Amino acid sequence: MRGIYTDLAAELRELSPDIKGVVEEKDADGEIEITRIGILDPSAARRIGKAMGRYVTLDARALSERPLDLFEAVEKRLATELAELLRRNGGKSTVLIVGLGNREVTPDSLGPRVVEGILVTRHVKQFVPEAFDFEAPGVCAIAPGVLGVTGVETMDIVKGVVERVHPDCIITIDALASRRAARISTTIQLTDAGISPGSGVGNQRAELSRESLGVPVLAIGVPLVVRAATIMTDTLSLMANETGLHADEEKLKQLAQSVCEKQLDDMIVTPKDIDAIVSDMAGIIANAVNAALFGKNLERVRSLIS
Amino acid sequence: MRGIYTDLAAELRELSPDIKGVVEEKDADGEIEITRIGILDPSAARRIGKAMGRYVTLDARALSERPLDLFEAVEKRLATELAELLRRNGGKSTVLIVGLGNREVTPDSLGPRVVEGILVTRHVKQFVPEAFDFEAPGVCAIAPGVLGVTGVETMDIVKGVVERVHPDCIITIDALASRRAARISTTIQLTDAGISPGSGVGNQRAELSRESLGVPVLAIGVPLVVRAATIMTDTLSLMANETGLHADEEKLKQLAQSVCEKQLDDMIVTPKDIDAIVSDMAGIIANAVNAALFGKNLERVRSLIS
Amino acid sequence: MRGIYTDLAAELRELSPDIKGVVEEKDADGEIEITRIGILDPSAARRIGKAMGRYVTLDARALSERPLDLFEAVEKRLATELAELLRRNGGKSTVLIVGLGNREVTPDSLGPRVVEGILVTRHVKQFVPEAFDFEAPGVCAIAPGVLGVTGVETMDIVKGVVERVHPDCIITIDALASRRAARISTTIQLTDAGISPGSGVGNQRAELSRESLGVPVLAIGVPLVVRAATIMTDTLSLMANETGLHADEEKLKQLAQSVCEKQLDDMIVTPKDIDAIVSDMAGIIANAVNAALFGKNLERVRSLIS
Amino acid sequence: MRGIYTDLAAELRELSPDIKGVVEEKDADGEIEITRIGILDPSAARRIGKAMGRYVTLDARALSERPLDLFEAVEKRLATELAELLRRNGGKSTVLIVGLGNREVTPDSLGPRVVEGILVTRHVKQFVPEAFDFEAPGVCAIAPGVLGVTGVETMDIVKGVVERVHPDCIITIDALASRRAARISTTIQLTDAGISPGSGVGNQRAELSRESLGVPVLAIGVPLVVRAATIMTDTLSLMANETGLHADEEKLKQLAQSVCEKQLDDMIVTPKDIDAIVSDMAGIIANAVNAALFGKNLERVRSLIS
């Protein structure tokens, strides 16, 4: 699986459709295709390269044209799926939102931008409890930055907060890598398996998961970059298949790899309007998280804390 | 001391020039006036309304015209004063920079913006120690956000990081309140007394100090707002003095106070070009902190980590 | 009228309620108070200090708490009023939106930010006319910057564009000055009298109006700053009234003026969360302008051009 | 030349090294390689795909590591080359800077960001001429936006300003496309041939040139994007050469082209830290332009207008 770089369970599943212990279900909601993948046991997890758990992928190709009504439909669907995962993973009296990524790097700024849109209530419930004459979780939200900018591992910052805040549940938001440029801006992945980027691709960032943090970790991610080298390698495979150049395929791939490494090293492939896409996606996710957490009390909460 | 709202030791000193246990020294460096105030004992601290420690205030009126050479002179002076405070407060093999304030509120975004300019080395020293064949502190830097946005007390986030990173010293950067609009953009305060906004003015943010965190806390601050109510009250006092309206002074003040509270509640007074001022000041402070920490190895560090 | 600085017809009207040739009507729409002022002749215009024309002021105090449903109600009302003014002022087959102000100065960035949210169609209608199988105006939108940043008078940039684009109508958006801090974030003024800041207050920026540009100029404005000196003077008048210090009133005012000029020169009074307020208001206005221009075809236009 | 997409004269020259009427000279300044290309006659211009004129390319591979001293060296060199081009192209008593591109799209925001750093003097010279007791050009600077955002052709906005400002010279700044990812952040092109993106690559934006505007147009550009399809095609050629698959080369290329068109349509390849690169480059160019225009009076101008 060298050369493959994706954070999407649905793409890994396509590459290895026959792994035992992985179940898959297709569903749809208007223009939104829903794929539910369950990775059921550790052996399946090892082979597919993702941690055990439920993965829900929402795909809406038409999102790339930014129609407001589809934005709303995706928001609603994501809120519903998230509420369901929250229900399955126990209580939500205190929830910690963690916006991962680097605010100063556009395609990596999704997490911090979502955090800006979250309705934060924990401090109000703590200091002015009488303000809440209705049920509402205590929500807090941090954007811990990235190791290269802070010099501190994300895990260390999150763990410190978890020890003081004692959340029942953590929801992380992060930009993902995909194999296909077309996924950018049109796909959202939701999982209760935490974030474990290290499992298949050699990224050393420590995983944020129920194991490492002691509470359920739900993760929302959106593919926003494709590594240039990944696109290249994939396209070459496709070409080799179509030309029937099977004899040379291996050689071609190796060549491609070496050329890519030299030329494309740290390069990413991204749509020209990535700034607008990140902004739209951050809005959709923040709205969906707020809706999933506060339900019918959403507007009361909003007017309370603004 | 009701109605007074300032974070500057030098302004508090002017209001109470005769408190015992407070020492003051004036100095100058070209166009920069330097005031060194020492608050020597707890009783003096209580009476003046600031924690015990050294306070160095740099004043450079001409800064408001943004001449590049004065920027550099202030950078250099601040670096020298900070290096001296670091020396007095023990080691600096690991230093944690904490940028306080709210990135999304311009006059409050100084701290987070300084953090963006800090040269962060801790992770490189940890993961690639052989890269450093010269002495350099391990520097890390976080911007924990503010309670109203994160729902988590700043103190809780900082303490969590301190427990994992074990710094020898913390340097905080924050926007301050002043009594005088003219201070905005022209004054920098440096202290080894930590940040204790609660001491005189009823702000409940927990103090970041050697007492609360177990390591020395140096604080760099720049006045960037004046509360509208403060300016009003001060101006009225001045007027009462000049008109000789002594009989009515008290009445006037009370009236002013009540008018201000109704009309000016959460209002701040700020120069029109505050965006540019914050940006300039963030640059000066980041450069000064980098220079104080890395000294003659500054450029080697910069090229190592970029 | 020295010391008064406001761009709002409704505030000028309050100061001079008895001027002949000025008509006023109150109206309401849910939580939105509507004031319609007509300045009917040149003599009235001169005396009140605003150009002849219709002025519609929407006031919604509750906006300061940012409830989403009131945002929507204000959007709708503004769209309706703007559509009515467009109808009265002739055709709208080509419309030029002009976002006035300085993008880099938060309270002055309203205009440029609204421009970012406008659905621009002129170039599509010109180059791909077949894309529009329904009625829609050709909309274009510029943010010409401010004299201090470009070195070119706004009027010169706008006039150059008008000569090439030949719009039927211009809609400008700008931040306004008010006399009262409470107006910030809660008031929108709409007028067909153009922007003529020079009329009452000595600002030399050339007016953008039907006279100077040859086409109707509608102007949308939101009070986002109060000059510090204005607040001071107003509060003093109030105090003098309440204390009955009539003998000293004149003297007090003069004193206040001189103190303000020294201390508060270029200072503005603004709420702490001005960044968020400008962002909200820019969204409301952009949505309202889009709705007024495209009516029931709004969503078709949006999906066509994104 | 299908599939080739570059704005760099030096890259076009490499592709067609034998065209008559093109002269080339290599030079160096420390770590900076300088290539001077002259396109001498219309026939050469047509064949190479760039307008007649001088093209100076500065290449500094080490720039990608962001050493401050190299930043300064490049600034100085660019200022010298620009001053020389200004001298050859006649007077500079009034100069118009035009920052091309879309501020909201990071890799396309170079031009607007440079404009923010330009020292603008025209309005001061016009309204307060006595402030200048020394020689200095009247400089003005606009960022006209892009057709897709304004609905107005850049040419129309610039022409309107030129007719009112009557500059002796125009300097445009723009992001360029290159064929090689390695060029991003390390190359600057300077030319007196204006901007004529339409000449070889089917881009319909009207050219800004002495012919179209009536005054000399100098253009500064930095490669900040590589079209994904370009990288793909180039890499395939390379591979075909290395494998000796000459028989299949044409077929491979066609296939690559069709795959790219489907998958990579509007995608660009860009380094992950493009936000920081654009910011650095904007600083270098603004400083160089200011230095070329104001020479030894630079600091006097800066303090005059800030």
PDB file of C-alpha atoms in Angstrom, chain A residues 48-274:
ATOM      1  CA  ILE A  48      -7.464  -1.792   6.307  1.00  0.00           C
ATOM      2  CA  GLY A  49      -5.285   0.717   8.089  1.00  0.00           C
ATOM      3  CA  LYS A  50      -7.899   2.480  10.252  1.00  0.00           C
ATOM      4  CA  ALA A  51      -8.874   2.065  13.903  1.00  0.00           C
ATOM      5  CA  MET A  52     -11.925  -0.004  14.898  1.00  0.00           C
ATOM      6  CA  GLY A  53     -15.219   1.844  14.956  1.00  0.00           C
ATOM      7  CA  ARG A  54     -18.044   3.298  12.883  1.00  0.00           C
ATOM      8  CA  TYR A  55     -17.291   5.521   9.889  1.00  0.00           C
ATOM      9  CA  VAL A  56     -20.055   7.524   8.222  1.00  0.00           C
ATOM     10  CA  THR A  57     -19.168   9.251   4.955  1.00  0.00           C
ATOM     11  CA  LEU A  58     -21.446  11.891   3.455  1.00  0.00           C
ATOM     12  CA  ASP A  59     -20.843  12.563  -0.249  1.00  0.00           C
ATOM     13  CA  ALA A  60     -22.597  15.356  -2.097  1.00  0.00           C
ATOM     14  CA  ARG A  61     -20.974  16.061  -5.436  1.00  0.00           C
ATOM     15  CA  ALA A  62     -23.238  19.048  -6.025  1.00  0.00           C
ATOM     16  CA  LEU A  63     -21.684  20.783  -2.998  1.00  0.00           C
ATOM     17  CA  SER A  64     -18.902  22.001  -5.276  1.00  0.00           C
ATOM     18  CA  GLU A  65     -21.453  24.371  -6.844  1.00  0.00           C
ATOM     19  CA  ARG A  66     -22.332  25.773  -3.392  1.00  0.00           C
ATOM     20  CA  PRO A  67     -26.127  25.736  -3.455  1.00  0.00           C
ATOM     21  CA  LEU A  68     -27.445  27.075  -0.154  1.00  0.00           C
ATOM     22  CA  ASP A  69     -30.203  24.481   0.135  1.00  0.00           C
ATOM     23  CA  LEU A  70     -27.744  21.603  -0.190  1.00  0.00           C
ATOM     24  CA  PHE A  71     -25.575  23.278   2.458  1.00  0.00           C
ATOM     25  CA  GLU A  72     -28.589  23.140   4.754  1.00  0.00           C
ATOM     26  CA  ALA A  73     -29.402  19.551   3.852  1.00  0.00           C
ATOM     27  CA  VAL A  74     -25.825  18.463   4.607  1.00  0.00           C
ATOM     28  CA  GLU A  75     -25.858  20.407   7.887  1.00  0.00           C
ATOM     29  CA  LYS A  76     -29.043  18.634   8.932  1.00  0.00           C
ATOM     30  CA  ARG A  77     -27.834  15.184   7.924  1.00  0.00           C
ATOM     31  CA  LEU A  78     -24.500  15.667   9.676  1.00  0.00           C
ATOM     32  CA  ALA A  79     -26.304  16.889  12.811  1.00  0.00           C
ATOM     33  CA  THR A  80     -28.515  13.795  12.776  1.00  0.00           C
ATOM     34  CA  GLU A  81     -25.611  11.397  12.305  1.00  0.00           C
ATOM     35  CA  LEU A  82     -23.569  13.139  14.977  1.00  0.00           C
ATOM     36  CA  ALA A  83     -26.463  13.106  17.442  1.00  0.00           C
ATOM     37  CA  GLU A  84     -26.794   9.376  16.830  1.00  0.00           C
ATOM     38  CA  LEU A  85     -23.083   8.742  17.437  1.00  0.00           C
ATOM     39  CA  LEU A  86     -23.231  10.884  20.596  1.00  0.00           C
ATOM     40  CA  ARG A  87     -26.188   8.822  21.815  1.00  0.00           C
ATOM     41  CA  ARG A  88     -24.354   5.554  21.190  1.00  0.00           C
ATOM     42  CA  ASN A  89     -21.227   6.819  22.922  1.00  0.00           C
ATOM     43  CA  GLY A  90     -22.829   7.804  26.188  1.00  0.00           C
ATOM     44  CA  GLY A  91     -23.511  11.106  27.894  1.00  0.00           C
ATOM     45  CA  LYS A  92     -22.946  14.622  26.685  1.00  0.00           C
ATOM     46  CA  SER A  93     -23.304  16.722  29.797  1.00  0.00           C
ATOM     47  CA  THR A  94     -19.860  18.205  29.129  1.00  0.00           C
ATOM     48  CA  VAL A  95     -18.420  18.141  25.613  1.00  0.00           C
ATOM     49  CA  LEU A  96     -14.981  19.312  24.470  1.00  0.00           C
ATOM     50  CA  ILE A  97     -14.603  20.369  20.830  1.00  0.00           C
ATOM     51  CA  VAL A  98     -11.041  20.238  19.504  1.00  0.00           C
ATOM     52  CA  GLY A  99     -10.273  22.059  16.250  1.00  0.00           C
ATOM     53  CA  LEU A 100      -7.098  20.448  14.915  1.00  0.00           C
ATOM     54  CA  GLY A 101      -4.776  21.997  12.343  1.00  0.00           C
ATOM     55  CA  ASN A 102      -2.908  25.167  11.566  1.00  0.00           C
ATOM     56  CA  ARG A 103      -4.988  28.305  11.337  1.00  0.00           C
ATOM     57  CA  GLU A 104      -2.361  30.038   9.169  1.00  0.00           C
ATOM     58  CA  VAL A 105      -2.341  27.371   6.439  1.00  0.00           C
ATOM     59  CA  THR A 106      -5.597  27.679   4.512  1.00  0.00           C
ATOM     60  CA  PRO A 107      -6.355  24.018   3.733  1.00  0.00           C
ATOM     61  CA  ASP A 108      -5.333  23.054   7.269  1.00  0.00           C
ATOM     62  CA  SER A 109      -7.391  25.735   8.997  1.00  0.00           C
ATOM     63  CA  LEU A 110     -10.754  23.923   8.993  1.00  0.00           C
ATOM     64  CA  GLY A 111     -10.581  22.816  12.641  1.00  0.00           C
ATOM     65  CA  PRO A 112      -9.687  26.217  14.137  1.00  0.00           C
ATOM     66  CA  ARG A 113     -12.354  27.897  12.007  1.00  0.00           C
ATOM     67  CA  VAL A 114     -15.062  25.485  13.114  1.00  0.00           C
ATOM     68  CA  VAL A 115     -14.138  26.252  16.726  1.00  0.00           C
ATOM     69  CA  GLU A 116     -14.894  29.940  16.049  1.00  0.00           C
ATOM     70  CA  GLY A 117     -18.473  28.993  15.185  1.00  0.00           C
ATOM     71  CA  ILE A 118     -19.187  26.720  18.154  1.00  0.00           C
ATOM     72  CA  LEU A 119     -21.620  27.963  20.815  1.00  0.00           C
ATOM     73  CA  VAL A 120     -19.612  27.696  24.023  1.00  0.00           C
ATOM     74  CA  THR A 121     -21.627  27.298  27.220  1.00  0.00           C
ATOM     75  CA  ARG A 122     -19.456  25.580  29.825  1.00  0.00           C
ATOM     76  CA  HIS A 123     -18.249  28.762  31.528  1.00  0.00           C
ATOM     77  CA  VAL A 124     -21.739  30.250  31.635  1.00  0.00           C
ATOM     78  CA  LYS A 125     -23.177  27.071  33.171  1.00  0.00           C
ATOM     79  CA  GLN A 126     -20.335  27.147  35.708  1.00  0.00           C
ATOM     80  CA  PHE A 127     -20.444  30.821  36.681  1.00  0.00           C
ATOM     81  CA  VAL A 128     -24.113  31.693  36.014  1.00  0.00           C
ATOM     82  CA  PRO A 129     -25.905  28.346  36.354  1.00  0.00           C
ATOM     83  CA  GLU A 130     -29.268  30.060  36.895  1.00  0.00           C
ATOM     84  CA  ALA A 131     -29.105  31.324  33.292  1.00  0.00           C
ATOM     85  CA  PHE A 132     -29.967  27.810  32.120  1.00  0.00           C
ATOM     86  CA  ASP A 133     -33.527  26.907  33.042  1.00  0.00           C
ATOM     87  CA  PHE A 134     -33.429  24.210  30.373  1.00  0.00           C
ATOM     88  CA  GLU A 135     -31.230  21.211  29.589  1.00  0.00           C
ATOM     89  CA  ALA A 136     -28.067  22.026  27.680  1.00  0.00           C
ATOM     90  CA  PRO A 137     -24.620  20.463  27.658  1.00  0.00           C
ATOM     91  CA  GLY A 138     -21.627  22.438  28.874  1.00  0.00           C
ATOM     92  CA  VAL A 139     -19.668  22.916  25.680  1.00  0.00           C
ATOM     93  CA  CYS A 140     -16.070  24.091  25.495  1.00  0.00           C
ATOM     94  CA  ALA A 141     -13.836  24.400  22.436  1.00  0.00           C
ATOM     95  CA  ILE A 142     -10.105  24.735  21.861  1.00  0.00           C
ATOM     96  CA  ALA A 143      -7.800  25.013  18.862  1.00  0.00           C
ATOM     97  CA  PRO A 144      -4.516  23.644  20.188  1.00  0.00           C
ATOM     98  CA  GLY A 145      -2.426  24.445  17.084  1.00  0.00           C
ATOM     99  CA  VAL A 146       0.104  22.124  15.500  1.00  0.00           C
ATOM    100  CA  LEU A 147       3.441  20.830  16.762  1.00  0.00           C
ATOM    101  CA  GLY A 148       5.457  22.755  14.187  1.00  0.00           C
ATOM    102  CA  VAL A 149       4.010  26.056  15.377  1.00  0.00           C
ATOM    103  CA  THR A 150       3.616  25.519  19.125  1.00  0.00           C
ATOM    104  CA  GLY A 151       6.499  23.158  19.870  1.00  0.00           C
ATOM    105  CA  VAL A 152       4.038  21.217  22.047  1.00  0.00           C
ATOM    106  CA  GLU A 153       2.340  18.001  20.963  1.00  0.00           C
ATOM    107  CA  THR A 154      -1.375  18.429  20.377  1.00  0.00           C
ATOM    108  CA  MET A 155      -1.971  15.420  22.611  1.00  0.00           C
ATOM    109  CA  ASP A 156      -0.220  17.150  25.531  1.00  0.00           C
ATOM    110  CA  ILE A 157      -2.422  20.233  25.245  1.00  0.00           C
ATOM    111  CA  VAL A 158      -5.630  18.236  24.875  1.00  0.00           C
ATOM    112  CA  LYS A 159      -4.761  15.880  27.736  1.00  0.00           C
ATOM    113  CA  GLY A 160      -4.097  18.798  30.058  1.00  0.00           C
ATOM    114  CA  VAL A 161      -7.509  20.260  29.280  1.00  0.00           C
ATOM    115  CA  VAL A 162      -9.265  16.892  29.581  1.00  0.00           C
ATOM    116  CA  GLU A 163      -7.804  16.432  33.079  1.00  0.00           C
ATOM    117  CA  ARG A 164      -9.320  19.708  34.198  1.00  0.00           C
ATOM    118  CA  VAL A 165     -12.575  19.821  32.243  1.00  0.00           C
ATOM    119  CA  HIS A 166     -13.516  16.121  32.522  1.00  0.00           C
ATOM    120  CA  PRO A 167     -15.640  15.998  29.358  1.00  0.00           C
ATOM    121  CA  ASP A 168     -17.980  13.059  28.712  1.00  0.00           C
ATOM    122  CA  CYS A 169     -17.083  13.199  25.090  1.00  0.00           C
ATOM    123  CA  ILE A 170     -14.628  14.851  22.716  1.00  0.00           C
ATOM    124  CA  ILE A 171     -15.410  15.914  19.144  1.00  0.00           C
ATOM    125  CA  THR A 172     -12.400  16.665  16.944  1.00  0.00           C
ATOM    126  CA  ILE A 173     -12.510  18.470  13.602  1.00  0.00           C
ATOM    127  CA  ASP A 174      -9.663  18.166  11.122  1.00  0.00           C
ATOM    128  CA  ALA A 175      -8.786  18.498   7.452  1.00  0.00           C
ATOM    129  CA  LEU A 176      -8.140  15.122   5.859  1.00  0.00           C
ATOM    130  CA  ALA A 177      -6.091  13.887   2.966  1.00  0.00           C
ATOM    131  CA  SER A 178      -7.870  12.095   0.179  1.00  0.00           C
ATOM    132  CA  ARG A 179      -6.734  10.246  -2.904  1.00  0.00           C
ATOM    133  CA  ARG A 180      -9.018  12.123  -5.236  1.00  0.00           C
ATOM    134  CA  ALA A 181      -9.175  15.788  -6.002  1.00  0.00           C
ATOM    135  CA  ALA A 182     -12.909  15.497  -6.660  1.00  0.00           C
ATOM    136  CA  ARG A 183     -13.516  14.692  -2.978  1.00  0.00           C
ATOM    137  CA  ILE A 184     -12.339  18.135  -1.909  1.00  0.00           C
ATOM    138  CA  SER A 185     -15.335  20.172  -0.777  1.00  0.00           C
ATOM    139  CA  THR A 186     -17.855  17.380  -1.371  1.00  0.00           C
ATOM    140  CA  THR A 187     -17.203  14.774   1.350  1.00  0.00           C
ATOM    141  CA  ILE A 188     -17.478  14.713   5.142  1.00  0.00           C
ATOM    142  CA  GLN A 189     -16.352  11.763   7.265  1.00  0.00           C
ATOM    143  CA  LEU A 190     -17.689  11.204  10.777  1.00  0.00           C
ATOM    144  CA  THR A 191     -16.377   8.474  13.065  1.00  0.00           C
ATOM    145  CA  ASP A 192     -16.330   7.335  16.670  1.00  0.00           C
ATOM    146  CA  ALA A 193     -12.879   5.816  16.222  1.00  0.00           C
ATOM    147  CA  GLY A 194     -10.974   8.952  17.136  1.00  0.00           C
ATOM    148  CA  ILE A 195      -8.172  10.379  15.046  1.00  0.00           C
ATOM    149  CA  SER A 196      -5.336   7.966  14.438  1.00  0.00           C
ATOM    150  CA  PRO A 197      -3.363   9.255  11.527  1.00  0.00           C
ATOM    151  CA  GLY A 198      -0.394   7.079  12.397  1.00  0.00           C
ATOM    152  CA  SER A 199      -2.109   3.773  11.724  1.00  0.00           C
ATOM    153  CA  GLY A 200      -1.356   3.366   8.049  1.00  0.00           C
ATOM    154  CA  VAL A 201       0.856   6.137   6.821  1.00  0.00           C
ATOM    155  CA  GLY A 202       3.740   6.820   9.124  1.00  0.00           C
ATOM    156  CA  ASN A 203       2.518  10.133  10.489  1.00  0.00           C
ATOM    157  CA  GLN A 204       3.841  10.398  14.015  1.00  0.00           C
ATOM    158  CA  ARG A 205       1.179  12.598  15.540  1.00  0.00           C
ATOM    159  CA  ALA A 206      -0.137  10.793  18.594  1.00  0.00           C
ATOM    160  CA  GLU A 207      -3.665   9.510  18.216  1.00  0.00           C
ATOM    161  CA  LEU A 208      -6.563  11.157  20.012  1.00  0.00           C
ATOM    162  CA  SER A 209      -8.854   8.285  20.994  1.00  0.00           C
ATOM    163  CA  ARG A 210     -10.829   6.719  23.780  1.00  0.00           C
ATOM    164  CA  GLU A 211      -7.718   4.658  24.595  1.00  0.00           C
ATOM    165  CA  SER A 212      -5.381   7.608  24.908  1.00  0.00           C
ATOM    166  CA  LEU A 213      -7.784  10.105  26.472  1.00  0.00           C
ATOM    167  CA  GLY A 214     -10.168   7.941  28.473  1.00  0.00           C
ATOM    168  CA  VAL A 215     -13.362   9.346  26.924  1.00  0.00           C
ATOM    169  CA  PRO A 216     -15.105   8.702  23.603  1.00  0.00           C
ATOM    170  CA  VAL A 217     -13.555  10.678  20.754  1.00  0.00           C
ATOM    171  CA  LEU A 218     -15.772  11.424  17.762  1.00  0.00           C
ATOM    172  CA  ALA A 219     -13.969  12.856  14.742  1.00  0.00           C
ATOM    173  CA  ILE A 220     -15.342  14.956  11.884  1.00  0.00           C
ATOM    174  CA  GLY A 221     -13.072  15.381   8.883  1.00  0.00           C
ATOM    175  CA  VAL A 222     -13.206  16.880   5.406  1.00  0.00           C
ATOM    176  CA  PRO A 223     -10.765  16.045   2.599  1.00  0.00           C
ATOM    177  CA  LEU A 224      -9.135  19.337   1.676  1.00  0.00           C
ATOM    178  CA  VAL A 225      -5.814  18.323   0.196  1.00  0.00           C
ATOM    179  CA  VAL A 226      -4.469  15.624  -2.021  1.00  0.00           C
ATOM    180  CA  ARG A 227      -0.746  15.081  -1.900  1.00  0.00           C
ATOM    181  CA  ALA A 228       0.655  15.840  -5.352  1.00  0.00           C
ATOM    182  CA  ALA A 229       2.637  12.598  -5.312  1.00  0.00           C
ATOM    183  CA  THR A 230      -0.531  10.609  -4.586  1.00  0.00           C
ATOM    184  CA  ILE A 231      -2.407  12.020  -7.545  1.00  0.00           C
ATOM    185  CA  MET A 232       0.540  11.304  -9.788  1.00  0.00           C
ATOM    186  CA  THR A 233       0.906   7.691  -8.714  1.00  0.00           C
ATOM    187  CA  ASP A 234      -2.810   7.021  -8.992  1.00  0.00           C
ATOM    188  CA  THR A 235      -3.031   8.519 -12.444  1.00  0.00           C
ATOM    189  CA  LEU A 236      -0.111   6.443 -13.622  1.00  0.00           C
ATOM    190  CA  SER A 237      -1.754   3.229 -12.444  1.00  0.00           C
ATOM    191  CA  LEU A 238      -4.860   4.202 -14.318  1.00  0.00           C
ATOM    192  CA  MET A 239      -2.867   4.918 -17.421  1.00  0.00           C
ATOM    193  CA  ALA A 240      -0.946   1.686 -17.203  1.00  0.00           C
ATOM    194  CA  ASN A 241      -4.218  -0.169 -16.975  1.00  0.00           C
ATOM    195  CA  GLU A 242      -5.700   1.610 -19.942  1.00  0.00           C
ATOM    196  CA  THR A 243      -2.645   1.264 -22.182  1.00  0.00           C
ATOM    197  CA  GLY A 244      -2.105  -2.342 -21.233  1.00  0.00           C
ATOM    198  CA  LEU A 245       1.568  -1.513 -20.593  1.00  0.00           C
ATOM    199  CA  HIS A 246       1.671  -4.174 -17.938  1.00  0.00           C
ATOM    200  CA  ALA A 247       5.238  -5.164 -18.544  1.00  0.00           C
ATOM    201  CA  ASP A 248       6.380  -1.661 -17.805  1.00  0.00           C
ATOM    202  CA  GLU A 249       3.906  -0.845 -15.101  1.00  0.00           C
ATOM    203  CA  GLU A 250       6.175  -1.551 -12.167  1.00  0.00           C
ATOM    204  CA  LYS A 251       9.038   0.306 -13.768  1.00  0.00           C
ATOM    205  CA  LEU A 252       6.791   3.259 -14.571  1.00  0.00           C
ATOM    206  CA  LYS A 253       5.517   3.405 -11.031  1.00  0.00           C
ATOM    207  CA  GLN A 254       8.986   3.397  -9.551  1.00  0.00           C
ATOM    208  CA  LEU A 255      10.036   6.096 -11.943  1.00  0.00           C
ATOM    209  CA  ALA A 256       6.972   8.154 -11.115  1.00  0.00           C
ATOM    210  CA  GLN A 257       7.666   7.765  -7.440  1.00  0.00           C
ATOM    211  CA  SER A 258      11.232   8.997  -7.757  1.00  0.00           C
ATOM    212  CA  VAL A 259      10.259  11.885 -10.004  1.00  0.00           C
ATOM    213  CA  CYS A 260       7.479  12.870  -7.624  1.00  0.00           C
ATOM    214  CA  GLU A 261       9.688  12.729  -4.596  1.00  0.00           C
ATOM    215  CA  LYS A 262      12.168  15.048  -6.212  1.00  0.00           C
ATOM    216  CA  GLN A 263       9.730  17.495  -7.751  1.00  0.00           C
ATOM    217  CA  LEU A 264       6.622  17.348  -5.643  1.00  0.00           C
ATOM    218  CA  ASP A 265       7.984  16.706  -2.199  1.00  0.00           C
ATOM    219  CA  ASP A 266       5.852  18.896   0.021  1.00  0.00           C
ATOM    220  CA  MET A 267       3.465  19.997  -2.681  1.00  0.00           C
ATOM    221  CA  ILE A 268      -0.255  19.633  -2.339  1.00  0.00           C
ATOM    222  CA  VAL A 269      -3.001  19.707  -4.936  1.00  0.00           C
ATOM    223  CA  THR A 270      -5.872  21.970  -4.096  1.00  0.00           C
ATOM    224  CA  PRO A 271      -8.685  23.789  -5.896  1.00  0.00           C
ATOM    225  CA  LYS A 272      -8.071  27.450  -6.674  1.00  0.00           C
ATOM    226  CA  ASP A 273     -10.943  28.540  -4.471  1.00  0.00           C
ATOM    227  CA  ILE A 274      -9.814  26.624  -1.394  1.00  0.00           C
TER     228      ILE A 274
END
